[in-house]
Structures are given as C-alpha cells and as structure tokens.
Coordinates of C-alpha atoms and ligand atoms in Angstrom, one line a residue:
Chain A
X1 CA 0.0 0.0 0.0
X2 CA 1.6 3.4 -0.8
X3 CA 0.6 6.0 1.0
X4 CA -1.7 7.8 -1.2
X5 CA -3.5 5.3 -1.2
X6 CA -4.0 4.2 2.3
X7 CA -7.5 4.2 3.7
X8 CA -8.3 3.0 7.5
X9 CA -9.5 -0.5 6.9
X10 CA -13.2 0.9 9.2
X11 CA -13.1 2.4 6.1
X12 CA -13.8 0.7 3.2
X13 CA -13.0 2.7 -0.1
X14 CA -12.0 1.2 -3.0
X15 CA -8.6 1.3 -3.3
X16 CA -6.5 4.0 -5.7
X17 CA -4.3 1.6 -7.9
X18 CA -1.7 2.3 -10.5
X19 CA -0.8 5.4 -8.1
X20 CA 0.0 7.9 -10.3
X21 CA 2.9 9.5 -8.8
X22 CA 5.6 6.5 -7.7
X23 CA 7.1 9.2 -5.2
X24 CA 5.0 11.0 -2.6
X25 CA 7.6 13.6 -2.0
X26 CA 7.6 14.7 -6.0
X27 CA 4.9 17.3 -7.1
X28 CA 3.2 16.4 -10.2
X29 CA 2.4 19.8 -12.4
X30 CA -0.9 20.5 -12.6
X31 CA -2.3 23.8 -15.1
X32 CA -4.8 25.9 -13.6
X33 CA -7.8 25.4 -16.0
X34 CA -10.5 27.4 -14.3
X35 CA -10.5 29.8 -11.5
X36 CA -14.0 31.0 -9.5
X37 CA -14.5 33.5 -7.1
X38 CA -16.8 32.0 -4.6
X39 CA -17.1 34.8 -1.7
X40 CA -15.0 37.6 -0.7
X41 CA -11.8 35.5 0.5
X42 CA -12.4 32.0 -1.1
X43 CA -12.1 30.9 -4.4
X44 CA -12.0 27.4 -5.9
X45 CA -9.0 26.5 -8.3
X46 CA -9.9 24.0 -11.0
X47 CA -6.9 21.7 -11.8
X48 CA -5.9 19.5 -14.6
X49 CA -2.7 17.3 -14.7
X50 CA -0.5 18.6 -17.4
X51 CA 0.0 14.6 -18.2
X52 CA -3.4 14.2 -18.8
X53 CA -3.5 11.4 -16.7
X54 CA -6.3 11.4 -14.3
X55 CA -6.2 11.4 -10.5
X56 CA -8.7 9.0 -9.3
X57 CA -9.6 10.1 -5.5
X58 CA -11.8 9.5 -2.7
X59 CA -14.0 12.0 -0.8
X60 CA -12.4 13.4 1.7
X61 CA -8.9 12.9 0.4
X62 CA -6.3 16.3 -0.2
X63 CA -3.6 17.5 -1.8
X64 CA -0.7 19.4 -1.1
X65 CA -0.1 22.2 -3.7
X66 CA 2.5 23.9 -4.2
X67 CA 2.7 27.6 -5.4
X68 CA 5.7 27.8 -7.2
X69 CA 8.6 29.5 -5.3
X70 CA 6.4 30.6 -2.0
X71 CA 5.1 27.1 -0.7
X72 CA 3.1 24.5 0.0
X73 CA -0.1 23.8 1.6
X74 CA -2.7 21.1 2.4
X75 CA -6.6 21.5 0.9
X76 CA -9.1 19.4 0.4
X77 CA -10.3 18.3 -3.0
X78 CA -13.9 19.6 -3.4
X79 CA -14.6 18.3 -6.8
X80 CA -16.8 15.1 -7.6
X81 CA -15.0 12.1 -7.4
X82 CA -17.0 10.6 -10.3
X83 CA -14.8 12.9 -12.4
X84 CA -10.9 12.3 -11.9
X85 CA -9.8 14.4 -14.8
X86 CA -10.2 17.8 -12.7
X87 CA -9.8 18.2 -9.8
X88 CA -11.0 21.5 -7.6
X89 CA -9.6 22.9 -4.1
X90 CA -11.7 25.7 -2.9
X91 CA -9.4 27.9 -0.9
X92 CA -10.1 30.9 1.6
X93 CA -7.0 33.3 0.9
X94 CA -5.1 33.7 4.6
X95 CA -1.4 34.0 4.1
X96 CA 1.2 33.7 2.5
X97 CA 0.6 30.7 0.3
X98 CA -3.0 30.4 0.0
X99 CA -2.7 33.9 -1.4
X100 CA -0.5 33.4 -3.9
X101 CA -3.0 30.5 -5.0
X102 CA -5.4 33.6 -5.3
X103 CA -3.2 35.5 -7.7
X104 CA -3.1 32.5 -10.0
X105 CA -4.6 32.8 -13.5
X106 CA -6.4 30.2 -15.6
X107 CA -2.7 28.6 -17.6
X108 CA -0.7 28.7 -14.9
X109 CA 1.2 25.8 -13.2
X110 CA 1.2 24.2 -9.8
X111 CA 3.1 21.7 -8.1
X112 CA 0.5 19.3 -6.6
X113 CA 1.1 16.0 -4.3
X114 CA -2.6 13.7 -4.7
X115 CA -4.7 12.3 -3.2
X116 CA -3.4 12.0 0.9
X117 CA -5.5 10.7 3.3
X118 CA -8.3 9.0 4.6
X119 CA -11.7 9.5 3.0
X120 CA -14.9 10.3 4.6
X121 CA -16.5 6.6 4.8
X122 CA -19.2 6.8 2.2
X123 CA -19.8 3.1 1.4
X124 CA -19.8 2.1 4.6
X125 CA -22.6 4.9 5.7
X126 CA -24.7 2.6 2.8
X127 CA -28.1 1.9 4.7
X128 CA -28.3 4.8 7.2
X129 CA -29.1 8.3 7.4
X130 CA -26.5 10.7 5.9
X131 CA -25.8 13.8 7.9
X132 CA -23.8 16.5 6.7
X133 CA -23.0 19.3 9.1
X134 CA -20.6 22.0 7.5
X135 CA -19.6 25.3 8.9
X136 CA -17.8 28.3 6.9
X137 CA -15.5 26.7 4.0
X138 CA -15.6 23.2 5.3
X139 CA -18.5 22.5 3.1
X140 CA -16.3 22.4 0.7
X141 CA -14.4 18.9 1.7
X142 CA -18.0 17.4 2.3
X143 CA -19.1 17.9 -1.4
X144 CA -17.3 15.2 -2.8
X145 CA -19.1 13.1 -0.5
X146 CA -22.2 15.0 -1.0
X147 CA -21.8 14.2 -4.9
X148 CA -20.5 10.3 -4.4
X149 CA -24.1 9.9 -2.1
X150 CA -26.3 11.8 -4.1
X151 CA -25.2 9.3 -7.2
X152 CA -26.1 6.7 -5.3
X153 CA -29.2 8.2 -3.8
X154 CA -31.3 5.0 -3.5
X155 CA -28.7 3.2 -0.9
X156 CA -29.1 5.3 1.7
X157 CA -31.7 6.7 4.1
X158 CA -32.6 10.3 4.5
X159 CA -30.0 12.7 3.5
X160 CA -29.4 16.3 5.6
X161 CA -27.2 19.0 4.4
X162 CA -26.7 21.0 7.6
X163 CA -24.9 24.4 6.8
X164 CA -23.8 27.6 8.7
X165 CA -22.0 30.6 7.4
X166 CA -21.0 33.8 9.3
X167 CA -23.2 36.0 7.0
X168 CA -25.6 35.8 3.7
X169 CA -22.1 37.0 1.5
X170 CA -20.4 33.9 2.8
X171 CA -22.5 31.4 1.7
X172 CA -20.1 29.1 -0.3
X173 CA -21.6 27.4 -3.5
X174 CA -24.6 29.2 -3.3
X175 CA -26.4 27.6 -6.0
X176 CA -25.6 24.4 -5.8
X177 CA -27.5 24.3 -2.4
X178 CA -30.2 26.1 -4.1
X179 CA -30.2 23.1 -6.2
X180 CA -29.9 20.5 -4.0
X181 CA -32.0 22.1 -1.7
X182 CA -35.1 22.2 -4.3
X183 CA -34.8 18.1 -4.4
X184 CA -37.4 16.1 -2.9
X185 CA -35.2 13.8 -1.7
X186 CA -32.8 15.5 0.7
X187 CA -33.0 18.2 3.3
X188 CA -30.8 20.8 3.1
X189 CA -31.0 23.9 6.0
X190 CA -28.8 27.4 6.2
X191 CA -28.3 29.2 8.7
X192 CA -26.2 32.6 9.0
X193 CA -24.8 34.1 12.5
X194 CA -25.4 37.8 11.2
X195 CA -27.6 39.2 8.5
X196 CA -29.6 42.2 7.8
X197 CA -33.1 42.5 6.6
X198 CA -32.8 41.2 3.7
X199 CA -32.0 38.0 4.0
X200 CA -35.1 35.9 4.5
X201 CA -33.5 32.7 5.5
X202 CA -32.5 31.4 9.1
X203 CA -30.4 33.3 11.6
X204 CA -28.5 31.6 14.5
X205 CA -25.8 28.7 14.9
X206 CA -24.8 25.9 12.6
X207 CA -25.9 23.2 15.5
X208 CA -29.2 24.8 15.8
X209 CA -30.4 23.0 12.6
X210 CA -29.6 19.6 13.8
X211 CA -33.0 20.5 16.3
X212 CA -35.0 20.2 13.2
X213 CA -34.6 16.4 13.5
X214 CA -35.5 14.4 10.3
X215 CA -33.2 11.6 11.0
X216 CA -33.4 8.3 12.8
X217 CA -30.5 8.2 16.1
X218 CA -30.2 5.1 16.0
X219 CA -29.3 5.0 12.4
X220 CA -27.3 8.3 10.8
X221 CA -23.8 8.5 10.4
X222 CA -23.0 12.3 10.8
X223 CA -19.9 13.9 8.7
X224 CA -19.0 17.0 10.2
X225 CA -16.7 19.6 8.6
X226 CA -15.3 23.0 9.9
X227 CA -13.2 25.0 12.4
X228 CA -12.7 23.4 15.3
X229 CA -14.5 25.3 18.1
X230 CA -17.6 24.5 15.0
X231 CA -17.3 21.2 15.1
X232 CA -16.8 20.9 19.3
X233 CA -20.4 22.4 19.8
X234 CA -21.6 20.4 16.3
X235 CA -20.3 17.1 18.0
X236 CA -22.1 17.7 21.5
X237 CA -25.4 18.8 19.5
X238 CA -25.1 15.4 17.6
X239 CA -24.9 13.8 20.9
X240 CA -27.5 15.4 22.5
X241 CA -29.4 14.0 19.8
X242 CA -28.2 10.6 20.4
X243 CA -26.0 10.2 17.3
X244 CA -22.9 8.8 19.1
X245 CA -19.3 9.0 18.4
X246 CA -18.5 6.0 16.3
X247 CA -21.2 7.5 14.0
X248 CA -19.7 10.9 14.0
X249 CA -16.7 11.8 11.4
X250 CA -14.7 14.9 11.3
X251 CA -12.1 16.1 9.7
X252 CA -9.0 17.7 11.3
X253 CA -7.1 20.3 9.7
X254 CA -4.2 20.6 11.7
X255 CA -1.0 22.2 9.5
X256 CA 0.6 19.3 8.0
X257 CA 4.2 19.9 6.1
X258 CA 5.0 16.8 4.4
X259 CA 1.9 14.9 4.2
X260 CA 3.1 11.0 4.4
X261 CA 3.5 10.6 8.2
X262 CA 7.6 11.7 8.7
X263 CA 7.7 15.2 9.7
X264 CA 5.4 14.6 12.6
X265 CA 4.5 18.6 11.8
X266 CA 1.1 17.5 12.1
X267 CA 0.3 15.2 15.7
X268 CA -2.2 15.4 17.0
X269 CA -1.9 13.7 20.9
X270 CA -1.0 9.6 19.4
X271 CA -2.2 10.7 15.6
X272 CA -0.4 12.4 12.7
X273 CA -3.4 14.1 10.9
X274 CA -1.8 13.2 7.3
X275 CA -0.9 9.2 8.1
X276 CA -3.8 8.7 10.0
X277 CA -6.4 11.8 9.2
X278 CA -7.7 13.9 7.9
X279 CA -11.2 11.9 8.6
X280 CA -11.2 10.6 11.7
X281 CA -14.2 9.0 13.3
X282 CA -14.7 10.9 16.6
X283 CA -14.6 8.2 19.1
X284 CA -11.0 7.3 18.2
X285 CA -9.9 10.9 18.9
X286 CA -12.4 12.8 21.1
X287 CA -10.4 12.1 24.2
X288 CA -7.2 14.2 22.2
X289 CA -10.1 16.8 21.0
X290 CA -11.2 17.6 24.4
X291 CA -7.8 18.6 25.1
X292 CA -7.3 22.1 24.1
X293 CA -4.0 23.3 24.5
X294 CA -3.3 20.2 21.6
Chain B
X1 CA -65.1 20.3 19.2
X2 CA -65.7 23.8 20.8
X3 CA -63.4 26.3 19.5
X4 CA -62.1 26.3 23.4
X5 CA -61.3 22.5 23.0
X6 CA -59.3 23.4 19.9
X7 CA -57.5 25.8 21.8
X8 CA -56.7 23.1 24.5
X9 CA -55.3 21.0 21.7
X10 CA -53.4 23.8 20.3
X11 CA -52.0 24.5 23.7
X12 CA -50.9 21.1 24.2
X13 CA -48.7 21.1 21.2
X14 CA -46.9 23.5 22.0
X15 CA -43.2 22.1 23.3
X16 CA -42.9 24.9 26.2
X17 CA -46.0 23.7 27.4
X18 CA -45.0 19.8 27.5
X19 CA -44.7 19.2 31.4
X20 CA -47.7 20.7 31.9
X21 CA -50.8 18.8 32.8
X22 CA -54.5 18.6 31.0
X23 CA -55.8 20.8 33.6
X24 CA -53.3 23.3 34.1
X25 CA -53.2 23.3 29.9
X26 CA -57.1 23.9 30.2
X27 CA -56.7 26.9 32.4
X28 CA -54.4 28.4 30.3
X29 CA -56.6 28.2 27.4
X30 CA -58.5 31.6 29.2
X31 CA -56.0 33.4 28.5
X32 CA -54.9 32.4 24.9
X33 CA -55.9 33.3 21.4
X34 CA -55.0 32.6 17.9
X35 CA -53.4 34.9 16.3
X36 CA -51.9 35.1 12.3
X37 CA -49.8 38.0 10.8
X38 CA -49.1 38.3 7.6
X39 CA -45.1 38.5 6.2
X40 CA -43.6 41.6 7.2
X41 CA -46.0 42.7 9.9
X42 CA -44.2 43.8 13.2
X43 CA -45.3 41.1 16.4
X44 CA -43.1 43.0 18.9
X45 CA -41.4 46.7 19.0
X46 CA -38.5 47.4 20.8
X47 CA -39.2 49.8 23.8
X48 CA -42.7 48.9 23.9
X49 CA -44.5 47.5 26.7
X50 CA -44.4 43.5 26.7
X51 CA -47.8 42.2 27.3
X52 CA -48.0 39.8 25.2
X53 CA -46.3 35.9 25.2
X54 CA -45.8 33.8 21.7
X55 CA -46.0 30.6 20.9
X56 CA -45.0 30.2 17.5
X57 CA -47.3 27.4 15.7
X58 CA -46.2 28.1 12.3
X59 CA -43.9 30.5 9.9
X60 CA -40.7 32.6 11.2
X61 CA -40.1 35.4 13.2
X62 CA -36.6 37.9 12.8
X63 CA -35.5 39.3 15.7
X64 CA -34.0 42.1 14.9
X65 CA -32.5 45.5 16.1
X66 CA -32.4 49.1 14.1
X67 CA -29.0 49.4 13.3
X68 CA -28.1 52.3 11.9
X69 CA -26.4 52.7 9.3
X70 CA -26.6 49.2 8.6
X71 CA -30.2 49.0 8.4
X72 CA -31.8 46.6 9.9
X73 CA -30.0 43.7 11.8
X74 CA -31.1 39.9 12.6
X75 CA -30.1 38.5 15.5
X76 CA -31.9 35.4 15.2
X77 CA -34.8 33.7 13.6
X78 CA -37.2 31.4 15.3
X79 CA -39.8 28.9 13.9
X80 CA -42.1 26.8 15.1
X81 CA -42.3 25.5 18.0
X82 CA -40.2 28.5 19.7
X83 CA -41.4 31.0 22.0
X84 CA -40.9 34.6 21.4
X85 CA -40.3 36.7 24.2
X86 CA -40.1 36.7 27.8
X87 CA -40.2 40.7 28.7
X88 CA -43.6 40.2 29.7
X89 CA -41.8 38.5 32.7
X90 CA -39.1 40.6 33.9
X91 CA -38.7 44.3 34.8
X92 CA -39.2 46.7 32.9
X93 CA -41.3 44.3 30.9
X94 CA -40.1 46.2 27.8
X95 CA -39.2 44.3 24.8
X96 CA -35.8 45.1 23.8
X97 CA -35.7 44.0 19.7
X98 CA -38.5 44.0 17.1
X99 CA -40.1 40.7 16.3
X100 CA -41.2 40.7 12.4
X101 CA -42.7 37.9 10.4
X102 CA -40.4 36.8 7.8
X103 CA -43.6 34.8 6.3
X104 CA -47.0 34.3 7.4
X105 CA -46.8 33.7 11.2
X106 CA -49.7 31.8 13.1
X107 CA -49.1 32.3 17.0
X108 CA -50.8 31.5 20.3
X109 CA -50.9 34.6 21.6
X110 CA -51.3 34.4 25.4
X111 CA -52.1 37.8 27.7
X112 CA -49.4 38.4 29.9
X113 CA -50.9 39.5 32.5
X114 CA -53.6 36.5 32.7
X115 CA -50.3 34.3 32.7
X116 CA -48.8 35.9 35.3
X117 CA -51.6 35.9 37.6
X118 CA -52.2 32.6 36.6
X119 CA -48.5 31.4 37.1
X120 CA -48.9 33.0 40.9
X121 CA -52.2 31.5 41.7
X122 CA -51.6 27.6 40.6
X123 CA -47.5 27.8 41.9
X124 CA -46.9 24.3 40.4
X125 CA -47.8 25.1 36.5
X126 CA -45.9 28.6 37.2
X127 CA -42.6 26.4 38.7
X128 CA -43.2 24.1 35.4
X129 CA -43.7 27.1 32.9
X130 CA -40.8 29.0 34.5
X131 CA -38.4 26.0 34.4
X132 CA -39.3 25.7 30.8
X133 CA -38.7 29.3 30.0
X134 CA -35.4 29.2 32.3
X135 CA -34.0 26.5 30.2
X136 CA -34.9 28.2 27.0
X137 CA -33.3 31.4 28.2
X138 CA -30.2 29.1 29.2
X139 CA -30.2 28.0 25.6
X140 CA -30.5 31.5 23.9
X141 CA -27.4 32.5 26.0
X142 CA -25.3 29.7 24.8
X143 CA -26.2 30.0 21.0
X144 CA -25.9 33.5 21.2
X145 CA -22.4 33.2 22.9
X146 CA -21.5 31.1 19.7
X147 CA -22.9 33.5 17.4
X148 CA -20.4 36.1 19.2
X149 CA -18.0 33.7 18.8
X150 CA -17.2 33.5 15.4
X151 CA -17.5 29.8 14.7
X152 CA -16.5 29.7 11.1
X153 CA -13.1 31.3 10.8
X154 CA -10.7 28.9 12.0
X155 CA -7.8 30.1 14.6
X156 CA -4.3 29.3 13.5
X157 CA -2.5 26.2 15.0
Ligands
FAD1 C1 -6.0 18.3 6.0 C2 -6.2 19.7 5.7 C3 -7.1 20.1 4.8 C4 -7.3 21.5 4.5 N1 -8.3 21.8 3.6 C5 -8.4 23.1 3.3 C6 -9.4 23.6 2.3 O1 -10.0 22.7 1.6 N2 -9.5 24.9 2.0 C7 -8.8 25.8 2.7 O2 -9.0 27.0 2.5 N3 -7.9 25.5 3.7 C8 -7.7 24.2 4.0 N4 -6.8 23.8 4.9 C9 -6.1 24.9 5.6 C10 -4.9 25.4 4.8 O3 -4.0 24.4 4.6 C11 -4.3 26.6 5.5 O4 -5.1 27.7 5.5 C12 -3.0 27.0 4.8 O5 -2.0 26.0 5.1 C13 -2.5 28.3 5.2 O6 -1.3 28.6 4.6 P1 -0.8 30.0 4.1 O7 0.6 30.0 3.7 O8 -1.8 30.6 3.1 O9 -1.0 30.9 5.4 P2 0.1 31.1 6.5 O10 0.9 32.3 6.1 O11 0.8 29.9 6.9 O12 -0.8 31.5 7.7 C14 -1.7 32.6 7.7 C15 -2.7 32.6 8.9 O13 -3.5 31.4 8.7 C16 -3.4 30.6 9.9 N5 -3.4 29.2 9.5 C17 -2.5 28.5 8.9 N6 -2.9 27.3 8.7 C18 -4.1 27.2 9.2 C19 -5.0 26.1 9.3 N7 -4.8 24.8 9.0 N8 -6.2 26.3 9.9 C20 -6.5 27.6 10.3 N9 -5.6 28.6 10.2 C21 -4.5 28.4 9.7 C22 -2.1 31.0 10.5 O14 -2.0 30.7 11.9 C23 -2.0 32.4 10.2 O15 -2.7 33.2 11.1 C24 -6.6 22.5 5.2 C25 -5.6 22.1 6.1 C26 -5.4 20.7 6.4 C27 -4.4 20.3 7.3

C-alpha cells in the first residue's frame, strides 16, 4: 500500500491503484484550467494534470499544492469524485501561500502531491441516514461526498445537508445548495450568524439546525466539517441527539508539512493528521479533542 | 369540538407547554388566542411595553434591532415551536428588539398579565412554565455566545 492510497480498513473505499505519482515527495504539475471567485476570501482552483492522466480520488482525500517558489499547503479536494480528470480545491485566501493560489490565473502551473489521506466513509454509511454538518469553507471537503451519495441516492436513508455561514455574502456554492436544496429527496437547512433585513432565510448557529430532527438516532452516520471550536459544539449537538461518536466523522485540519507521516509537523496527541487523518471518526480521537491546549 | 377544546389541543402542542398537565393546559386556554400575521407585519417593537407571550405554531419570526447605518439587523430567527419573548416577565417588561414575520406567522398569543396571575395562583404550572422558560433562556445564552464567537473562521495552530 503506498501512501496515497492508504485508507483505514473501518473504512472501506475502494482502493486508488496504479498510483499515479511512484514518489509522494515529488509534485506532479498540474495547469490551472479554471478559477472562480466564490465569496470575498475564497475561491476554488480548477486543476488539470499537465499529463493528462487522471487522478482518481476518494471524498475526503487532499492535496498538497504547491505555489511555485512561495510554498506548499494542504486542501481538500472539493470536486466530484465521479470525475478524476479535474480536480477542484476551494481555498479561503489567509497568508502567504494560500494567497498566492489567489493570484493565480487560468494557464498557470502548480506543483500538486494527490490524493493523501483518509476519505470520509461513504460506502460504509450505505443503509443509514447521511448527515452532513458543514460550517464556513468546510463545506467544501464534504461535497465530494455530498456528490458520491447523491449518485447513489437509493442506498441510503434520509440525507441532511446542515450548513452555517458567518453571513448571507459567505454562503459558499450558493447555487448548488439552491439546487440541491429544491430536491425532494434531501434536506438541506442554512443558517447565518449575522444578517440584515434582507436576508429571508435562518439566523442563528450551525448546531441549531440539527433540532430540526429528520433523522433516525439510531441509524445516521454524521460527517462534520469546519473549524474546530464549530465542530466541538456540532459534535455535543449530535450527541445530544443521540447520534454517538462511532457514527460521528470529522475532519481535522491541523498544519501538515509533508503529508506522508515523517515530519510529525502534524500530531495530534498519538495521531499524525496526514498518516492517519484527515477523517477521523470521533470516538478514536475525542479524548485528544477535548484537550485544548493540543 | 368547541373552539375552546381546539384551543386546548393547540396548547398542548406547543413544546414549552410539554410538562404541563390537561388541567393546568385547560386553564391556560383563558387566556390564549389565535393569532396570524401576515409576512412583514411587526409582532413586537422594541421599547414597547411586553404584554403579550408567543408561541410560535407556524412560519418565522426575525428578531431584529435598528441598526443604523446598517439598516436593519437579525439576531436570530425562530420557527415553530419557539417561544418569542419573555419581557412580559421581567422588569421593565419592555421588549428590547423587534419581532417581524419573515412569512405568514400563526401564533398563540397568550395575555401576559392572565399568565402571570395565573402562574402566581396555581405555583406548580408557574414552577413548570418557569423552568421551561429558564431553560430556553439558558439555551439563547449559549447559542448567542457562539454567534459572538465567530465559529466559522478557523484560529491558526
Ligand atoms: C488536511 C487539511 C485540509 C485542508 N483543507 C483546506 C481547504 O479545503 N480549504 C482551505 O482554504 N484550507 C484548507 N486547509 C487549511 C490550509 O491548509 C491553510 O489555510 C494553509 O495551510 C494556510 O497557509 P498560508 O501559507 O496561506 O498561510 P500562513 O501564512 O501559513 O498563515 C496565515 C494565517 O492562517 C493561519 N493558518 C494557517 N494554517 C491554518 C489552518 N490549517 N487552519 C487555520 N488557520 C491556519 C495561520 O495561523 C496564520 O494566522 C486544510 C488544512 C489541512 C491540514
């Protein structure tokens, strides 16, 4: 098993053969075939491999990219997984990399190391209730799962799309909620923290919508994606609605450096988030997340 | 079915009212009325007196405060099965935001003052109302805390 591939074996994905890069350490070049301005500070960055060879991944997974010449950083692919032949990071510009991400324009190159990490455990959710409980731009690593379980709509149960933002203008892909939202199959519920009169949708927090109910306890599997202090009080919310924590999954983006489990930049208490993460089901780890000096 | 019996019924769905029993339910029901208000009329004013207690049965409220020069702001929405208000119970019994429908509302509207008096004279459904509201407060405080918070930009490791 190389370690692009590896998956947690609680977490049956199907695995990535012929990996595409034989050395993990070695950026691939990638050329920059789209770029979209989702809100204010994020954009997404639509990627094709100048080989032309595609990149199949799992939801969930990442890649490091690498802005030529300033640096290299971890984020999430957000594309569908049903598509390996582009593959989309949406990025919220906050230093000195992820900005000059921003400054790219469609042509230009980046170094990119794909797909790391664990995936969000799709297949084995097969049966239950799918919740989805994104805050800010971590909706953005649940849409590949979102797309992988909406293609195979008839396996599972009743399907929530739980999302909070910090205002109306930071709504990320607007109108594909819109979309998904006007579905009579799913649920899908926004909420904002501020807004002003105009905005004729929900005000208050992210966990808030999780009251709303529509799923059976005994039988949801909850993915949960955002910063952490988000996904604390989204975790306890879950609970308090008697989803436990071997049904909960969360992903951790701790700063990782060199993404295959030597630079130990990235522990987390006994875990390194990019050998053993970034999905993590929350049982394994909710002693470490309690701990908040980690 | 009376109209008062439908009220009863009414009453009994409502969640704040769920540790209440059938005859303490029934007594509120003389103080209670239906109420509906159409999208963008005003339930509640800010600085006005509170005499009024809401039970939301269907549609959503915006809390909201003038904000100038920003307009109007939302604090929060609620839906149904949340209360509105609870200036009717403390001093100055003021409400401090606006309540506006966002769509058409349909309330249980109950008098204030009825409830009050009622909530003094039967002291178990006013200890079981009161806990109710207490917890609901409780729960406004934490979300609102969040809100403050700033949940979705992420701190830096
Ligand atoms: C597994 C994983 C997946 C990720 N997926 C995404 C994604 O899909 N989209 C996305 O926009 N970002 C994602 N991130 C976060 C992203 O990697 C960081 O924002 C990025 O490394 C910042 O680098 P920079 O050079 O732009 O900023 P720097 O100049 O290094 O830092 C600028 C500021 O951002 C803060 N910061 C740096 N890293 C993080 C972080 N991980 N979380 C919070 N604050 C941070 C710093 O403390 C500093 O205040 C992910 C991180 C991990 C570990």
């Amino acid at each position: 098993m190389t370690h692009q591939s590896r998956v947690r074996p609680d977490q049956p994905a199907v695995p990535l053969t012929d990996p595409p890069n034989a050395d993990p350490m070695l950026p691939r070049l990638f050329r920059v075939r789209a770029v979209t301005q989702e809100v204010s500070d994020t954009f997404t960055l639509d990627l094709v491999p100048e080989d032309g060879r595609p990149v199949p991944f799992q939801p969930g997974q990442i890649s490091m990219l690498y802005a030529f010449g300033v640096g290299e950083i971890p984020i999430s692919i957000s594309s569908d997984p049903a598509d390996p032949s582009v593959l989309s990071h949406t990025i919220r510009a906050v230093g000195k990399v992820s900005r000059a991400l921003a400054d790219l324009k469609p042509g230009a190159m980046v170094g990119v190391r794909t797909p790391f990490g664990t995936p969000w455990p799709v297949a084995a959710a097969q049966g239950s209730d799918v919740l989805f409980l994104g805050g800010g731009v971590g909706i953005a690593p649940l849409r590949p799962a979102i797309y992988r379980v909406l293609a195979e709509r008839e396996k599972y149960g009743n399907i929530l799309i739980l999302y909070g933002a910090r205002t109306p203008e930071d709504i990320l892909f607007r109108d594909e909620l819109r979309g998904w939202r006007s579905r009579f199959d799913l649920s899908v519920r926004v909420t904002v923290d501020r807004a002003t009169g105009s905005w004729s949708g929900r005000v208050g927090v992210v966990t808030q919508l999780i009251k709303g109910g529509g799923f059976d306890r005994m039988h949801t599997v909850a993915f949960v994606c955002g910063p952490e202090v988000m996904m604390r009080y989204g975790v306890h919310t879950l609970n308090d609605h008697g989803i436990t924590n071997d049904r909960i999954y969360i992903t951790m983006e701790r700063n990782m450096k060199c993404a295959v489990g030597l630079c130990g930049h990235c522990q987390f208490g006994a875990e390194l988030v990019c050998r053993d993460g970034p999905v993590f089901r929350f049982d394994r780890i909710a002693e470490t997340f309690a701990i908040r000096e980690i | 079915m009376t109209a008062r019996d439908d009220l009863i019924e009414m009453i009994g769905e409502a969640p704040v009212f769920r540790d209440l029993s059938p005859d303490m339910i029934a007594k509120l029901a003389g103080c209670a009325r239906v109420e509906h208000y159409d999208a963008g009329a005003v339930l509640i004013r800010d600085g006005q007196p509170a005499e009024t207690f809401f039970a939301i049965r269907h549609g959503k409220v915006a809390l909201e405060l003038a904000a100038p020069p920003h307009g109007r702001l939302v604090l929060q929405t609620l839906q149904e099965g949340d209360v509105l208000g609870w200036s009717w119970l403390v001093p100055p019994y003021r409400w401090a935001f606006d309540g506006r429908a966002v769509t058409l509302v349909r309330t249980l509207s109950f008098d204030a003052r009825g409830l009050d008096r009622l909530m003094g004279e039967d002291t178990q459904l006013g200890y079981r109302l009161l806990r109710e509201l207490v917890t609901l407060m409780a729960n406004r405080l934490t979300t609102a805390r969040m809100q403050m918070l700033d949940l979705y930009t992420p701190r830096g490791d």
